[in-house]
Amino acid sequence: MSRADGFQAGAAEFVVLDSGCFFGMESAEALQVRPECFVLDQYKLAETDLAPYPCLVIDAFADQEWLYRQRDLIRRFLDQGKLLIFCGHLFRDWLPGGSLFVPRTIRSHLDYTVLFHKPHPIFTGLTSEELTYNKGVAGFFARGHNPPPPGAEVLLTLPGGEGITYIDRMSTGGTILAHAGNSLFTYGPPESKPERIGSQLRAWARAEIGRKEGHG
């Protein structure tokens, strides 16, 4: 499903790994037509020149056993001052600074409540309730957390203070945005207010890339 026809190196900003999973197929197909995105078969990661691309996007359906085997490549990418966006439950030690997913003990739907730890442009205009509930059902946004590394900037938490979304500028020479849930890059159906998360995330990513390049 990788977009190859008509693609010119350097034209895209975001390399989006395509897992080939059925549940990620719709998102991958939608991103293929976006000029800022290069959708790449995850198993071609090692043979692809990532030099032209400032950001790598990995979702919850990626093969983490494969990513573990590519962990040195991923660290080298980040140590060049680049950005990695990962959304999912971390169960293999491939993400620099990352800790394995810890599921939340649930006694009621209130245990899924998403709280703002600090304001951030990715979530501007959204409320805690809008993030917590999808058509009246809680638990879609996060059901646990990947414990943030020391020095990480925590953006969102669960009621026990568990950081579910964080930015890590300490573990590598680049920036990692990690979210313990479904992809923020393509988050939400078009008719929902949280759909703005995807566009706001891309805007933040461009600003972060520019900031890193300015300090490089």
C-alpha positions as protocol buffer text, in pm:
chain_id: "A"
residue {
  index: 1
  type: MET
  ca { x: 0 y: 0 z: 0 }
}
residue {
  index: 2
  type: SER
  ca { x: 301 y: 233 z: -7 }
}
residue {
  index: 3
  type: ARG
  ca { x: 263 y: 541 z: -221 }
}
residue {
  index: 4
  type: ALA
  ca { x: 535 y: 530 z: -484 }
}
residue {
  index: 5
  type: ASP
  ca { x: 394 y: 653 z: -816 }
}
residue {
  index: 6
  type: GLY
  ca { x: 462 y: 1021 z: -863 }
}
residue {
  index: 7
  type: PHE
  ca { x: 644 y: 1057 z: -535 }
}
residue {
  index: 8
  type: GLN
  ca { x: 945 y: 1289 z: -533 }
}
residue {
  index: 9
  type: ALA
  ca { x: 1202 y: 1257 z: -256 }
}
residue {
  index: 10
  type: GLY
  ca { x: 1174 y: 1538 z: -7 }
}
residue {
  index: 11
  type: ALA
  ca { x: 817 y: 1631 z: -108 }
}
residue {
  index: 12
  type: ALA
  ca { x: 669 y: 1474 z: 205 }
}
residue {
  index: 13
  type: GLU
  ca { x: 724 y: 1572 z: 567 }
}
residue {
  index: 14
  type: PHE
  ca { x: 581 y: 1266 z: 741 }
}
residue {
  index: 15
  type: VAL
  ca { x: 680 y: 905 z: 681 }
}
residue {
  index: 16
  type: VAL
  ca { x: 380 y: 705 z: 801 }
}
residue {
  index: 17
  type: LEU
  ca { x: 443 y: 334 z: 858 }
}
residue {
  index: 18
  type: ASP
  ca { x: 170 y: 115 z: 711 }
}
residue {
  index: 19
  type: SER
  ca { x: 123 y: -204 z: 913 }
}
residue {
  index: 20
  type: GLY
  ca { x: -97 y: -366 z: 648 }
}
residue {
  index: 21
  type: CYS
  ca { x: -345 y: -442 z: 926 }
}
residue {
  index: 22
  type: PHE
  ca { x: -712 y: -436 z: 825 }
}
residue {
  index: 23
  type: PHE
  ca { x: -796 y: -195 z: 1107 }
}
residue {
  index: 24
  type: GLY
  ca { x: -540 y: 57 z: 983 }
}
residue {
  index: 25
  type: MET
  ca { x: -622 y: 22 z: 614 }
}
residue {
  index: 26
  type: GLU
  ca { x: -873 y: 307 z: 593 }
}
residue {
  index: 27
  type: SER
  ca { x: -635 y: 554 z: 758 }
}
residue {
  index: 28
  type: ALA
  ca { x: -344 y: 445 z: 538 }
}
residue {
  index: 29
  type: GLU
  ca { x: -550 y: 489 z: 223 }
}
residue {
  index: 30
  type: ALA
  ca { x: -664 y: 835 z: 334 }
}
residue {
  index: 31
  type: LEU
  ca { x: -307 y: 945 z: 405 }
}
residue {
  index: 32
  type: GLN
  ca { x: -177 y: 822 z: 69 }
}
residue {
  index: 33
  type: VAL
  ca { x: -342 y: 1115 z: -109 }
}
residue {
  index: 34
  type: ARG
  ca { x: -201 y: 1377 z: 128 }
}
residue {
  index: 35
  type: PRO
  ca { x: 110 y: 1538 z: -28 }
}
residue {
  index: 36
  type: GLU
  ca { x: 274 y: 1588 z: 312 }
}
residue {
  index: 37
  type: CYS
  ca { x: 262 y: 1213 z: 387 }
}
residue {
  index: 38
  type: PHE
  ca { x: 466 y: 923 z: 249 }
}
residue {
  index: 39
  type: VAL
  ca { x: 293 y: 597 z: 343 }
}
residue {
  index: 40
  type: LEU
  ca { x: 559 y: 328 z: 375 }
}
residue {
  index: 41
  type: ASP
  ca { x: 522 y: -47 z: 418 }
}
residue {
  index: 42
  type: GLN
  ca { x: 664 y: -106 z: 766 }
}
residue {
  index: 43
  type: TYR
  ca { x: 882 y: -392 z: 642 }
}
residue {
  index: 44
  type: LYS
  ca { x: 1058 y: -158 z: 398 }
}
residue {
  index: 45
  type: LEU
  ca { x: 1174 y: 71 z: 678 }
}
residue {
  index: 46
  type: ALA
  ca { x: 1528 y: -68 z: 689 }
}
residue {
  index: 47
  type: GLU
  ca { x: 1581 y: -28 z: 314 }
}
residue {
  index: 48
  type: THR
  ca { x: 1436 y: 322 z: 286 }
}
residue {
  index: 49
  type: ASP
  ca { x: 1651 y: 637 z: 293 }
}
residue {
  index: 50
  type: LEU
  ca { x: 1492 y: 846 z: 569 }
}
residue {
  index: 51
  type: ALA
  ca { x: 1731 y: 1139 z: 525 }
}
residue {
  index: 52
  type: PRO
  ca { x: 1479 y: 1366 z: 344 }
}
residue {
  index: 53
  type: TYR
  ca { x: 1207 y: 1318 z: 606 }
}
residue {
  index: 54
  type: PRO
  ca { x: 1189 y: 1503 z: 938 }
}
residue {
  index: 55
  type: CYS
  ca { x: 913 y: 1296 z: 1102 }
}
residue {
  index: 56
  type: LEU
  ca { x: 832 y: 925 z: 1140 }
}
residue {
  index: 57
  type: VAL
  ca { x: 476 y: 825 z: 1239 }
}
residue {
  index: 58
  type: ILE
  ca { x: 401 y: 482 z: 1391 }
}
residue {
  index: 59
  type: ASP
  ca { x: 57 y: 365 z: 1501 }
}
residue {
  index: 60
  type: ALA
  ca { x: -85 y: 101 z: 1732 }
}
residue {
  index: 61
  type: PHE
  ca { x: -98 y: -171 z: 1465 }
}
residue {
  index: 62
  type: ALA
  ca { x: 273 y: -173 z: 1383 }
}
residue {
  index: 63
  type: ASP
  ca { x: 473 y: -494 z: 1423 }
}
residue {
  index: 64
  type: GLN
  ca { x: 669 y: -416 z: 1739 }
}
residue {
  index: 65
  type: GLU
  ca { x: 883 y: -728 z: 1706 }
}
residue {
  index: 66
  type: TRP
  ca { x: 1002 y: -584 z: 1374 }
}
residue {
  index: 67
  type: LEU
  ca { x: 1047 y: -239 z: 1529 }
}
residue {
  index: 68
  type: TYR
  ca { x: 1258 y: -396 z: 1804 }
}
residue {
  index: 69
  type: ARG
  ca { x: 1491 y: -533 z: 1538 }
}
residue {
  index: 70
  type: GLN
  ca { x: 1508 y: -182 z: 1388 }
}
residue {
  index: 71
  type: ARG
  ca { x: 1562 y: -5 z: 1722 }
}
residue {
  index: 72
  type: ASP
  ca { x: 1914 y: 114 z: 1632 }
}
residue {
  index: 73
  type: LEU
  ca { x: 1785 y: 263 z: 1306 }
}
residue {
  index: 74
  type: ILE
  ca { x: 1508 y: 440 z: 1498 }
}
residue {
  index: 75
  type: ARG
  ca { x: 1754 y: 584 z: 1750 }
}
residue {
  index: 76
  type: ARG
  ca { x: 1985 y: 706 z: 1474 }
}
residue {
  index: 77
  type: PHE
  ca { x: 1687 y: 876 z: 1308 }
}
residue {
  index: 78
  type: LEU
  ca { x: 1604 y: 1056 z: 1631 }
}
residue {
  index: 79
  type: ASP
  ca { x: 1963 y: 1146 z: 1711 }
}
residue {
  index: 80
  type: GLN
  ca { x: 1967 y: 1346 z: 1388 }
}
residue {
  index: 81
  type: GLY
  ca { x: 1730 y: 1589 z: 1562 }
}
residue {
  index: 82
  type: LYS
  ca { x: 1416 y: 1444 z: 1405 }
}
residue {
  index: 83
  type: LEU
  ca { x: 1066 y: 1374 z: 1535 }
}
residue {
  index: 84
  type: LEU
  ca { x: 893 y: 1042 z: 1602 }
}
residue {
  index: 85
  type: ILE
  ca { x: 520 y: 1016 z: 1675 }
}
residue {
  index: 86
  type: PHE
  ca { x: 411 y: 686 z: 1831 }
}
residue {
  index: 87
  type: CYS
  ca { x: 55 y: 604 z: 1933 }
}
residue {
  index: 88
  type: GLY
  ca { x: -15 y: 265 z: 2083 }
}
residue {
  index: 89
  type: HIS
  ca { x: 60 y: 21 z: 2364 }
}
residue {
  index: 90
  type: LEU
  ca { x: 434 y: -30 z: 2392 }
}
residue {
  index: 91
  type: PHE
  ca { x: 511 y: -399 z: 2454 }
}
residue {
  index: 92
  type: ARG
  ca { x: 866 y: -423 z: 2313 }
}
residue {
  index: 93
  type: ASP
  ca { x: 1164 y: -212 z: 2409 }
}
residue {
  index: 94
  type: TRP
  ca { x: 1221 y: -33 z: 2077 }
}
residue {
  index: 95
  type: LEU
  ca { x: 1118 y: 323 z: 2167 }
}
residue {
  index: 96
  type: PRO
  ca { x: 1404 y: 521 z: 2326 }
}
residue {
  index: 97
  type: GLY
  ca { x: 1311 y: 620 z: 2681 }
}
residue {
  index: 98
  type: GLY
  ca { x: 982 y: 432 z: 2661 }
}
residue {
  index: 99
  type: SER
  ca { x: 847 y: 190 z: 2921 }
}
residue {
  index: 100
  type: LEU
  ca { x: 610 y: -98 z: 2854 }
}
residue {
  index: 101
  type: PHE
  ca { x: 235 y: -39 z: 2861 }
}
residue {
  index: 102
  type: VAL
  ca { x: 56 y: -62 z: 3196 }
}
residue {
  index: 103
  type: PRO
  ca { x: -321 y: -125 z: 3168 }
}
residue {
  index: 104
  type: ARG
  ca { x: -550 y: 79 z: 3389 }
}
residue {
  index: 105
  type: THR
  ca { x: -750 y: -103 z: 3657 }
}
residue {
  index: 106
  type: ILE
  ca { x: -1110 y: -18 z: 3574 }
}
residue {
  index: 107
  type: ARG
  ca { x: -1389 y: -8 z: 3831 }
}
residue {
  index: 108
  type: SER
  ca { x: -1617 y: 238 z: 3651 }
}
residue {
  index: 109
  type: HIS
  ca { x: -1622 y: 446 z: 3334 }
}
residue {
  index: 110
  type: LEU
  ca { x: -1484 y: 737 z: 3537 }
}
residue {
  index: 111
  type: ASP
  ca { x: -1150 y: 554 z: 3553 }
}
residue {
  index: 112
  type: TYR
  ca { x: -1112 y: 634 z: 3181 }
}
residue {
  index: 113
  type: THR
  ca { x: -1143 y: 1010 z: 3237 }
}
residue {
  index: 114
  type: VAL
  ca { x: -882 y: 1203 z: 3038 }
}
residue {
  index: 115
  type: LEU
  ca { x: -736 y: 1501 z: 3224 }
}
residue {
  index: 116
  type: PHE
  ca { x: -524 y: 1789 z: 3099 }
}
residue {
  index: 117
  type: HIS
  ca { x: -190 y: 1798 z: 3280 }
}
residue {
  index: 118
  type: LYS
  ca { x: -97 y: 2119 z: 3100 }
}
residue {
  index: 119
  type: PRO
  ca { x: -239 y: 2316 z: 2805 }
}
residue {
  index: 120
  type: HIS
  ca { x: -93 y: 2225 z: 2467 }
}
residue {
  index: 121
  type: PRO
  ca { x: -171 y: 2335 z: 2110 }
}
residue {
  index: 122
  type: ILE
  ca { x: -239 y: 1977 z: 1998 }
}
residue {
  index: 123
  type: PHE
  ca { x: -552 y: 1975 z: 2215 }
}
residue {
  index: 124
  type: THR
  ca { x: -659 y: 2340 z: 2186 }
}
residue {
  index: 125
  type: GLY
  ca { x: -1036 y: 2384 z: 2181 }
}
residue {
  index: 126
  type: LEU
  ca { x: -1112 y: 2042 z: 2329 }
}
residue {
  index: 127
  type: THR
  ca { x: -1250 y: 1951 z: 2669 }
}
residue {
  index: 128
  type: SER
  ca { x: -1178 y: 1660 z: 2899 }
}
residue {
  index: 129
  type: GLU
  ca { x: -1524 y: 1520 z: 2827 }
}
residue {
  index: 130
  type: GLU
  ca { x: -1473 y: 1535 z: 2450 }
}
residue {
  index: 131
  type: LEU
  ca { x: -1152 y: 1335 z: 2480 }
}
residue {
  index: 132
  type: THR
  ca { x: -1296 y: 1086 z: 2729 }
}
residue {
  index: 133
  type: TYR
  ca { x: -1622 y: 998 z: 2554 }
}
residue {
  index: 134
  type: ASN
  ca { x: -1689 y: 882 z: 2199 }
}
residue {
  index: 135
  type: LYS
  ca { x: -2065 y: 866 z: 2130 }
}
residue {
  index: 136
  type: GLY
  ca { x: -2119 y: 843 z: 2504 }
}
residue {
  index: 137
  type: VAL
  ca { x: -1873 y: 557 z: 2559 }
}
residue {
  index: 138
  type: ALA
  ca { x: -1550 y: 600 z: 2758 }
}
residue {
  index: 139
  type: GLY
  ca { x: -1224 y: 412 z: 2704 }
}
residue {
  index: 140
  type: PHE
  ca { x: -1153 y: 475 z: 2337 }
}
residue {
  index: 141
  type: PHE
  ca { x: -889 y: 740 z: 2401 }
}
residue {
  index: 142
  type: ALA
  ca { x: -672 y: 554 z: 2654 }
}
residue {
  index: 143
  type: ARG
  ca { x: -702 y: 238 z: 2864 }
}
residue {
  index: 144
  type: GLY
  ca { x: -366 y: 261 z: 3037 }
}
residue {
  index: 145
  type: HIS
  ca { x: -30 y: 430 z: 2993 }
}
residue {
  index: 146
  type: ASN
  ca { x: 325 y: 392 z: 2871 }
}
residue {
  index: 147
  type: PRO
  ca { x: 511 y: 537 z: 3173 }
}
residue {
  index: 148
  type: PRO
  ca { x: 690 y: 858 z: 3065 }
}
residue {
  index: 149
  type: PRO
  ca { x: 1068 y: 877 z: 3105 }
}
residue {
  index: 150
  type: PRO
  ca { x: 1231 y: 1125 z: 3346 }
}
residue {
  index: 151
  type: GLY
  ca { x: 1215 y: 1480 z: 3217 }
}
residue {
  index: 152
  type: ALA
  ca { x: 929 y: 1416 z: 2975 }
}
residue {
  index: 153
  type: GLU
  ca { x: 661 y: 1682 z: 2925 }
}
residue {
  index: 154
  type: VAL
  ca { x: 332 y: 1517 z: 3022 }
}
residue {
  index: 155
  type: LEU
  ca { x: 28 y: 1654 z: 2838 }
}
residue {
  index: 156
  type: LEU
  ca { x: -261 y: 1426 z: 2939 }
}
residue {
  index: 157
  type: THR
  ca { x: -321 y: 1191 z: 3231 }
}
residue {
  index: 158
  type: LEU
  ca { x: -571 y: 942 z: 3368 }
}
residue {
  index: 159
  type: PRO
  ca { x: -728 y: 1010 z: 3711 }
}
residue {
  index: 160
  type: GLY
  ca { x: -440 y: 845 z: 3897 }
}
residue {
  index: 161
  type: GLY
  ca { x: -189 y: 1083 z: 3738 }
}
residue {
  index: 162
  type: GLU
  ca { x: -67 y: 827 z: 3484 }
}
residue {
  index: 163
  type: GLY
  ca { x: 79 y: 1012 z: 3186 }
}
residue {
  index: 164
  type: ILE
  ca { x: -99 y: 890 z: 2872 }
}
residue {
  index: 165
  type: THR
  ca { x: 45 y: 1147 z: 2629 }
}
residue {
  index: 166
  type: TYR
  ca { x: 394 y: 1292 z: 2661 }
}
residue {
  index: 167
  type: ILE
  ca { x: 674 y: 1467 z: 2474 }
}
residue {
  index: 168
  type: ASP
  ca { x: 1028 y: 1341 z: 2532 }
}
residue {
  index: 169
  type: ARG
  ca { x: 1315 y: 1568 z: 2431 }
}
residue {
  index: 170
  type: MET
  ca { x: 1562 y: 1411 z: 2675 }
}
residue {
  index: 171
  type: SER
  ca { x: 1615 y: 1048 z: 2570 }
}
residue {
  index: 172
  type: THR
  ca { x: 1760 y: 1123 z: 2224 }
}
residue {
  index: 173
  type: GLY
  ca { x: 1884 y: 1412 z: 2015 }
}
residue {
  index: 174
  type: GLY
  ca { x: 1536 y: 1448 z: 1869 }
}
residue {
  index: 175
  type: THR
  ca { x: 1177 y: 1461 z: 1993 }
}
residue {
  index: 176
  type: ILE
  ca { x: 934 y: 1179 z: 2070 }
}
residue {
  index: 177
  type: LEU
  ca { x: 560 y: 1230 z: 2104 }
}
residue {
  index: 178
  type: ALA
  ca { x: 409 y: 917 z: 2260 }
}
residue {
  index: 179
  type: HIS
  ca { x: 40 y: 850 z: 2320 }
}
residue {
  index: 180
  type: ALA
  ca { x: -93 y: 531 z: 2482 }
}
residue {
  index: 181
  type: GLY
  ca { x: -390 y: 488 z: 2251 }
}
residue {
  index: 182
  type: ASN
  ca { x: -509 y: 503 z: 1893 }
}
residue {
  index: 183
  type: SER
  ca { x: -340 y: 728 z: 1640 }
}
residue {
  index: 184
  type: LEU
  ca { x: -368 y: 1099 z: 1712 }
}
residue {
  index: 185
  type: PHE
  ca { x: -233 y: 1163 z: 1362 }
}
residue {
  index: 186
  type: THR
  ca { x: -564 y: 1051 z: 1211 }
}
residue {
  index: 187
  type: TYR
  ca { x: -782 y: 1083 z: 1520 }
}
residue {
  index: 188
  type: GLY
  ca { x: -1159 y: 1107 z: 1508 }
}
residue {
  index: 189
  type: PRO
  ca { x: -1432 y: 1080 z: 1245 }
}
residue {
  index: 190
  type: PRO
  ca { x: -1471 y: 1392 z: 1027 }
}
residue {
  index: 191
  type: GLU
  ca { x: -1799 y: 1493 z: 1193 }
}
residue {
  index: 192
  type: SER
  ca { x: -1647 y: 1495 z: 1543 }
}
residue {
  index: 193
  type: LYS
  ca { x: -1487 y: 1792 z: 1715 }
}
residue {
  index: 194
  type: PRO
  ca { x: -1181 y: 1585 z: 1823 }
}
residue {
  index: 195
  type: GLU
  ca { x: -1104 y: 1539 z: 1452 }
}
residue {
  index: 196
  type: ARG
  ca { x: -911 y: 1866 z: 1485 }
}
residue {
  index: 197
  type: ILE
  ca { x: -645 y: 1679 z: 1687 }
}
residue {
  index: 198
  type: GLY
  ca { x: -490 y: 1544 z: 1365 }
}
residue {
  index: 199
  type: SER
  ca { x: -450 y: 1884 z: 1201 }
}
residue {
  index: 200
  type: GLN
  ca { x: -332 y: 2047 z: 1524 }
}
residue {
  index: 201
  type: LEU
  ca { x: -81 y: 1766 z: 1577 }
}
residue {
  index: 202
  type: ARG
  ca { x: 60 y: 1816 z: 1227 }
}
residue {
  index: 203
  type: ALA
  ca { x: 86 y: 2192 z: 1288 }
}
residue {
  index: 204
  type: TRP
  ca { x: 268 y: 2131 z: 1617 }
}
residue {
  index: 205
  type: ALA
  ca { x: 498 y: 1877 z: 1448 }
}
residue {
  index: 206
  type: ARG
  ca { x: 598 y: 2132 z: 1184 }
}
residue {
  index: 207
  type: ALA
  ca { x: 671 y: 2389 z: 1454 }
}
residue {
  index: 208
  type: GLU
  ca { x: 874 y: 2136 z: 1654 }
}
residue {
  index: 209
  type: ILE
  ca { x: 1073 y: 2037 z: 1346 }
}
residue {
  index: 210
  type: GLY
  ca { x: 1141 y: 2404 z: 1273 }
}
residue {
  index: 211
  type: ARG
  ca { x: 1249 y: 2461 z: 1631 }
}
residue {
  index: 212
  type: LYS
  ca { x: 1491 y: 2169 z: 1621 }
}
residue {
  index: 213
  type: GLU
  ca { x: 1633 y: 2281 z: 1287 }
}
residue {
  index: 214
  type: GLY
  ca { x: 1673 y: 2634 z: 1421 }
}
residue {
  index: 215
  type: HIS
  ca { x: 1880 y: 2501 z: 1711 }
}
residue {
  index: 216
  type: GLY
  ca { x: 2075 y: 2264 z: 1488 }
}
